Amino acid sequence: MPVILGEVSILTTPLSGVRIWALVSGCVTFSLVASMVEPTTVQHSELFRTFCMSTWCLFFTLSLLILIITYIQFHSLLPLSWKNLTVTVAALAALTVFTATLAYPCLVLSENAAKESVIATIFSGLTFLAYATETHLIRREQKGYMATVPGLLKVLQVFGGCVGLLLIADQVSHGSTGWEVAIPGMAYGLCLSASLGTVVVMVGDCAGRCPLPFDRVLAGLSSLGVLLYMVAAVVSSTKVLNLYRPNPPEGKLIIVSEMAFACITLVSYTVDLAFSVKLLCDRI
């Protein structure tokens, strides 16, 4: 298919309009945050400020590239599944930007934060709405594995693994050590690698080249994810229970957040396993 340059009608579609909305609100968000040199006394602020800024800048860049490639119709020459790539980026952006919208005021800002911080938080919320709308539009207009429920569950698993590792890194940076940190960290890392590998295979349109039946591989990875996240959920729950004992560890919000994300990701792996088993049973 030839490359078509300069089709203005492409930029007037609802999908392109939502992407431009995400670009504008995302640009305003990280520009306001970057312009502020405000000392903060909030614990964990530096790590999560870096996370928020990285999130806003990364998905601004990816959205800009997707909009440019769509405009010049260059995606037909790329050796990957464009419909799977765009919905993956949009869904992951919606989840991550939503987390940044909550983390920025709760874990980064001090009580005497400037009004620019409030405006940045509002625009971050608008960016999340833009990415959520983009995900909905792509699912309605384009069909691909990553736009299905199992595909979106894979995105949720990647997101949960990344956040889990971030929370573990914060605990380690504040002196937490031992098996209560090591075991969940290994579980998050292994599951993140497996889910990220699955997403890369689907986006790269390489499922047919797998030497094993890919549906069985997915079922095996989902089973492994359920087992590992069950262990992580139990361990993170014990850390929450320790908060109610004398001399509780610091970072109550971080520990509770880890347990919540571990449980949510465990549910996603369980539902994903159910879909994989159903698919295998239908093919017997």
Short mmCIF file of C-alpha atoms in Angstrom, two decimals:
data_model
loop_
_atom_site.label_atom_id
_atom_site.label_comp_id
_atom_site.label_asym_id
_atom_site.label_seq_id
_atom_site.Cartn_x
_atom_site.Cartn_y
_atom_site.Cartn_z
CA MET A 1 0.00 0.00 0.00
CA PRO A 2 1.50 3.41 -0.94
CA VAL A 3 2.18 6.04 1.69
CA ILE A 4 -0.36 8.89 1.50
CA LEU A 5 0.90 12.26 2.75
CA GLY A 6 -1.13 15.16 4.05
CA GLU A 7 -4.68 13.79 4.29
CA VAL A 8 -6.29 16.55 6.37
CA SER A 9 -9.46 14.50 6.79
CA ILE A 10 -7.49 12.08 8.98
CA LEU A 11 -7.05 14.79 11.62
CA THR A 12 -10.78 15.55 11.71
CA THR A 13 -11.88 12.08 12.82
CA PRO A 14 -13.08 11.60 16.41
CA LEU A 15 -10.09 9.38 17.15
CA SER A 16 -7.59 12.00 15.99
CA GLY A 17 -9.49 14.67 17.90
CA VAL A 18 -9.18 12.67 21.12
CA ARG A 19 -5.45 12.15 20.50
CA ILE A 20 -4.95 15.88 20.01
CA TRP A 21 -6.90 16.44 23.24
CA ALA A 22 -4.54 14.04 25.05
CA LEU A 23 -1.50 15.81 23.57
CA VAL A 24 -2.65 19.28 24.63
CA SER A 25 -3.70 18.36 28.17
CA GLY A 26 -0.63 16.17 28.68
CA CYS A 27 1.68 18.95 27.48
CA VAL A 28 0.05 21.44 29.85
CA THR A 29 0.39 18.98 32.73
CA PHE A 30 4.10 18.24 32.54
CA SER A 31 4.91 21.83 31.54
CA LEU A 32 3.28 23.17 34.70
CA VAL A 33 4.96 20.58 36.90
CA ALA A 34 8.37 21.15 35.30
CA SER A 35 8.08 24.91 35.76
CA MET A 36 7.60 24.60 39.51
CA VAL A 37 10.64 24.44 41.76
CA GLU A 38 8.79 23.87 44.99
CA PRO A 39 10.41 22.24 48.03
CA THR A 40 8.24 19.49 49.41
CA THR A 41 8.23 17.68 52.73
CA VAL A 42 6.05 14.80 51.64
CA GLN A 43 7.65 11.40 52.16
CA HIS A 44 8.31 9.33 48.99
CA SER A 45 7.96 12.53 46.90
CA GLU A 46 11.10 12.31 44.73
CA LEU A 47 10.49 8.79 43.38
CA PHE A 48 6.84 9.40 42.62
CA ARG A 49 7.49 12.83 41.14
CA THR A 50 9.86 11.12 38.72
CA PHE A 51 7.20 8.50 38.01
CA CYS A 52 4.54 11.12 37.28
CA MET A 53 6.79 13.20 35.04
CA SER A 54 8.01 10.11 33.20
CA THR A 55 4.41 9.00 32.65
CA TRP A 56 3.21 12.30 31.26
CA CYS A 57 6.26 12.79 29.01
CA LEU A 58 6.39 9.18 27.76
CA PHE A 59 2.79 8.96 26.65
CA PHE A 60 2.86 12.48 25.22
CA THR A 61 5.75 11.34 23.01
CA LEU A 62 4.06 8.07 22.04
CA SER A 63 0.76 9.81 21.26
CA LEU A 64 2.55 12.40 19.13
CA LEU A 65 4.33 9.65 17.17
CA ILE A 66 1.08 7.74 16.68
CA LEU A 67 -0.69 10.88 15.45
CA ILE A 68 2.13 11.71 13.03
CA ILE A 69 2.36 8.16 11.68
CA THR A 70 -1.42 8.02 11.26
CA TYR A 71 -1.42 11.37 9.47
CA ILE A 72 1.22 10.35 6.91
CA GLN A 73 -0.24 6.81 6.66
CA PHE A 74 3.18 5.30 7.38
CA HIS A 75 1.83 2.51 9.60
CA SER A 76 1.16 0.29 6.58
CA LEU A 77 4.93 -0.06 6.16
CA LEU A 78 5.66 -0.96 9.79
CA PRO A 79 6.34 -4.65 10.55
CA LEU A 80 3.81 -4.83 13.38
CA SER A 81 0.11 -4.92 14.14
CA TRP A 82 -0.86 -1.23 14.19
CA LYS A 83 -4.34 -1.83 15.63
CA ASN A 84 -2.87 -3.82 18.52
CA LEU A 85 -0.16 -1.22 19.16
CA THR A 86 -2.50 1.78 19.32
CA VAL A 87 -5.02 0.21 21.69
CA THR A 88 -2.17 -1.08 23.90
CA VAL A 89 -0.63 2.38 24.19
CA ALA A 90 -4.02 4.02 24.83
CA ALA A 91 -5.10 1.51 27.49
CA LEU A 92 -1.73 1.54 29.27
CA ALA A 93 -1.68 5.34 29.12
CA ALA A 94 -5.17 5.54 30.65
CA LEU A 95 -4.17 3.30 33.57
CA THR A 96 -0.80 4.94 34.19
CA VAL A 97 -1.97 8.55 33.83
CA PHE A 98 -4.88 7.82 36.18
CA THR A 99 -2.39 6.52 38.74
CA ALA A 100 -0.19 9.59 38.26
CA THR A 101 -3.24 11.82 38.74
CA LEU A 102 -3.82 10.24 42.15
CA ALA A 103 -0.17 9.86 43.16
CA TYR A 104 0.86 13.43 42.37
CA PRO A 105 -1.38 15.23 44.91
CA CYS A 106 -1.20 12.43 47.51
CA LEU A 107 2.50 11.48 47.45
CA VAL A 108 4.31 14.44 45.89
CA LEU A 109 2.67 17.72 46.88
CA SER A 110 3.04 19.35 50.25
CA GLU A 111 0.19 21.01 52.10
CA ASN A 112 1.22 24.48 50.90
CA ALA A 113 1.34 23.48 47.24
CA ALA A 114 1.07 26.22 44.63
CA LYS A 115 -2.08 26.74 42.61
CA GLU A 116 -0.21 25.56 39.52
CA SER A 117 -0.06 22.11 41.12
CA VAL A 118 -3.83 21.98 41.37
CA ILE A 119 -4.18 23.02 37.73
CA ALA A 120 -1.65 20.37 36.72
CA THR A 121 -3.64 17.72 38.60
CA ILE A 122 -6.84 18.79 36.82
CA PHE A 123 -5.19 18.60 33.41
CA SER A 124 -3.73 15.21 34.29
CA GLY A 125 -7.29 14.04 34.97
CA LEU A 126 -8.35 15.42 31.59
CA THR A 127 -5.47 13.53 29.98
CA PHE A 128 -6.71 10.32 31.58
CA LEU A 129 -10.21 10.93 30.21
CA ALA A 130 -8.74 11.48 26.75
CA TYR A 131 -6.84 8.19 26.82
CA ALA A 132 -9.86 6.32 28.20
CA THR A 133 -11.99 7.75 25.40
CA GLU A 134 -9.34 6.82 22.83
CA THR A 135 -9.33 3.23 24.12
CA HIS A 136 -13.10 3.06 23.77
CA LEU A 137 -13.04 4.46 20.23
CA ILE A 138 -10.30 2.09 19.09
CA ARG A 139 -12.16 -0.90 20.52
CA ARG A 140 -15.29 0.18 18.65
CA GLU A 141 -13.60 0.92 15.31
CA GLN A 142 -10.74 -1.59 15.15
CA LYS A 143 -10.65 -5.27 16.00
CA GLY A 144 -7.52 -6.93 17.29
CA TYR A 145 -6.47 -9.22 20.11
CA MET A 146 -5.31 -6.37 22.35
CA ALA A 147 -8.73 -4.72 22.01
CA THR A 148 -10.47 -7.80 23.41
CA VAL A 149 -11.00 -8.47 27.11
CA PRO A 150 -8.02 -10.89 27.35
CA GLY A 151 -5.81 -8.35 25.58
CA LEU A 152 -6.83 -5.54 27.91
CA LEU A 153 -6.22 -7.85 30.86
CA LYS A 154 -2.65 -8.29 29.59
CA VAL A 155 -2.27 -4.51 29.64
CA LEU A 156 -3.62 -4.41 33.19
CA GLN A 157 -1.12 -7.09 34.20
CA VAL A 158 1.79 -5.11 32.73
CA PHE A 159 0.55 -2.02 34.54
CA GLY A 160 0.12 -3.87 37.83
CA GLY A 161 3.62 -5.33 37.60
CA CYS A 162 5.18 -1.93 36.93
CA VAL A 163 3.37 -0.29 39.84
CA GLY A 164 4.20 -3.21 42.12
CA LEU A 165 7.91 -2.89 41.35
CA LEU A 166 7.70 0.88 41.87
CA LEU A 167 6.15 0.40 45.32
CA ILE A 168 8.76 -2.23 46.22
CA ALA A 169 11.53 0.13 45.08
CA ASP A 170 10.13 2.86 47.32
CA GLN A 171 10.09 0.51 50.32
CA VAL A 172 13.68 -0.56 49.64
CA SER A 173 14.79 3.07 49.33
CA HIS A 174 13.39 3.71 52.81
CA GLY A 175 15.22 0.81 54.41
CA SER A 176 12.80 -2.11 54.07
CA THR A 177 14.55 -5.42 53.49
CA GLY A 178 13.95 -9.12 53.99
CA TRP A 179 11.66 -11.72 52.48
CA GLU A 180 8.58 -9.47 52.74
CA VAL A 181 10.14 -7.29 50.06
CA ALA A 182 12.14 -9.86 48.08
CA ILE A 183 9.34 -12.37 47.45
CA PRO A 184 6.75 -9.89 46.08
CA GLY A 185 9.50 -8.16 44.08
CA MET A 186 10.46 -11.41 42.35
CA ALA A 187 6.79 -12.25 41.72
CA TYR A 188 6.10 -8.84 40.17
CA GLY A 189 9.24 -9.02 38.03
CA LEU A 190 8.56 -12.52 36.68
CA CYS A 191 4.92 -11.83 35.91
CA LEU A 192 5.74 -8.48 34.33
CA SER A 193 8.27 -10.14 32.03
CA ALA A 194 5.77 -12.81 30.97
CA SER A 195 2.90 -10.36 30.34
CA LEU A 196 5.15 -7.85 28.59
CA GLY A 197 6.49 -10.62 26.37
CA THR A 198 2.93 -11.61 25.44
CA VAL A 199 2.07 -8.02 24.55
CA VAL A 200 5.21 -7.70 22.41
CA VAL A 201 4.34 -10.93 20.57
CA MET A 202 0.82 -9.69 19.85
CA VAL A 203 1.91 -6.23 18.78
CA GLY A 204 4.67 -7.72 16.65
CA ASP A 205 2.13 -10.11 15.11
CA CYS A 206 4.39 -13.08 15.91
CA ALA A 207 1.91 -15.44 17.58
CA GLY A 208 1.85 -17.71 14.52
CA ARG A 209 5.63 -18.20 14.71
CA CYS A 210 5.53 -19.67 18.21
CA PRO A 211 6.82 -23.29 18.15
CA LEU A 212 4.19 -24.27 20.73
CA PRO A 213 0.40 -23.78 20.56
CA PHE A 214 0.15 -20.17 21.64
CA ASP A 215 -3.19 -20.57 23.40
CA ARG A 216 -1.61 -23.19 25.68
CA VAL A 217 1.33 -20.90 26.32
CA LEU A 218 -1.08 -18.15 27.37
CA ALA A 219 -2.91 -20.54 29.69
CA GLY A 220 0.39 -21.60 31.27
CA LEU A 221 1.53 -18.03 31.79
CA SER A 222 -1.82 -17.09 33.30
CA SER A 223 -1.61 -20.04 35.70
CA LEU A 224 1.89 -18.98 36.72
CA GLY A 225 0.67 -15.42 37.24
CA VAL A 226 -2.18 -16.59 39.47
CA LEU A 227 0.18 -18.63 41.67
CA LEU A 228 2.81 -15.91 41.99
CA TYR A 229 0.32 -13.14 42.68
CA MET A 230 -1.43 -15.28 45.28
CA VAL A 231 1.89 -15.44 47.13
CA ALA A 232 2.46 -11.70 46.63
CA ALA A 233 -1.05 -10.86 47.83
CA VAL A 234 -0.60 -12.94 50.97
CA VAL A 235 2.79 -11.38 51.75
CA SER A 236 1.53 -7.84 51.14
CA SER A 237 -1.47 -8.57 53.37
CA THR A 238 0.86 -9.57 56.21
CA LYS A 239 2.65 -6.23 55.84
CA VAL A 240 -0.69 -4.45 56.16
CA LEU A 241 -1.48 -6.43 59.32
CA ASN A 242 1.88 -5.35 60.75
CA LEU A 243 0.67 -1.75 60.55
CA TYR A 244 -1.66 -2.43 63.49
CA ARG A 245 1.10 -3.74 65.75
CA PRO A 246 3.40 -1.72 68.03
CA ASN A 247 6.16 0.12 66.14
CA PRO A 248 4.57 -0.27 62.69
CA PRO A 249 6.75 0.24 59.58
CA GLU A 250 6.76 3.60 57.82
CA GLY A 251 4.89 4.27 54.61
CA LYS A 252 1.39 3.08 55.50
CA LEU A 253 -0.13 4.37 52.25
CA ILE A 254 2.57 2.65 50.17
CA ILE A 255 2.04 -0.70 51.88
CA VAL A 256 -1.74 -0.55 51.57
CA SER A 257 -1.41 0.48 47.92
CA GLU A 258 0.85 -2.50 47.23
CA MET A 259 -1.72 -4.89 48.68
CA ALA A 260 -4.51 -3.26 46.65
CA PHE A 261 -2.57 -3.47 43.39
CA ALA A 262 -1.51 -7.05 44.12
CA CYS A 263 -5.14 -8.09 44.66
CA ILE A 264 -6.37 -6.25 41.56
CA THR A 265 -3.67 -7.82 39.40
CA LEU A 266 -4.42 -11.25 40.91
CA VAL A 267 -8.05 -10.85 39.84
CA SER A 268 -6.92 -9.91 36.32
CA TYR A 269 -4.77 -13.05 36.06
CA THR A 270 -7.62 -15.19 37.39
CA VAL A 271 -10.09 -13.83 34.85
CA ASP A 272 -7.47 -14.17 32.11
CA LEU A 273 -6.91 -17.80 33.09
CA ALA A 274 -10.67 -18.41 32.87
CA PHE A 275 -10.71 -17.00 29.32
CA SER A 276 -7.71 -19.15 28.35
CA VAL A 277 -9.28 -22.32 29.74
CA LYS A 278 -12.55 -21.57 27.97
CA LEU A 279 -10.69 -21.07 24.69
CA LEU A 280 -8.89 -24.40 25.12
CA CYS A 281 -12.13 -26.20 25.93
CA ASP A 282 -13.86 -24.74 22.86
CA ARG A 283 -11.08 -26.09 20.63
CA ILE A 284 -11.23 -29.63 21.98
#
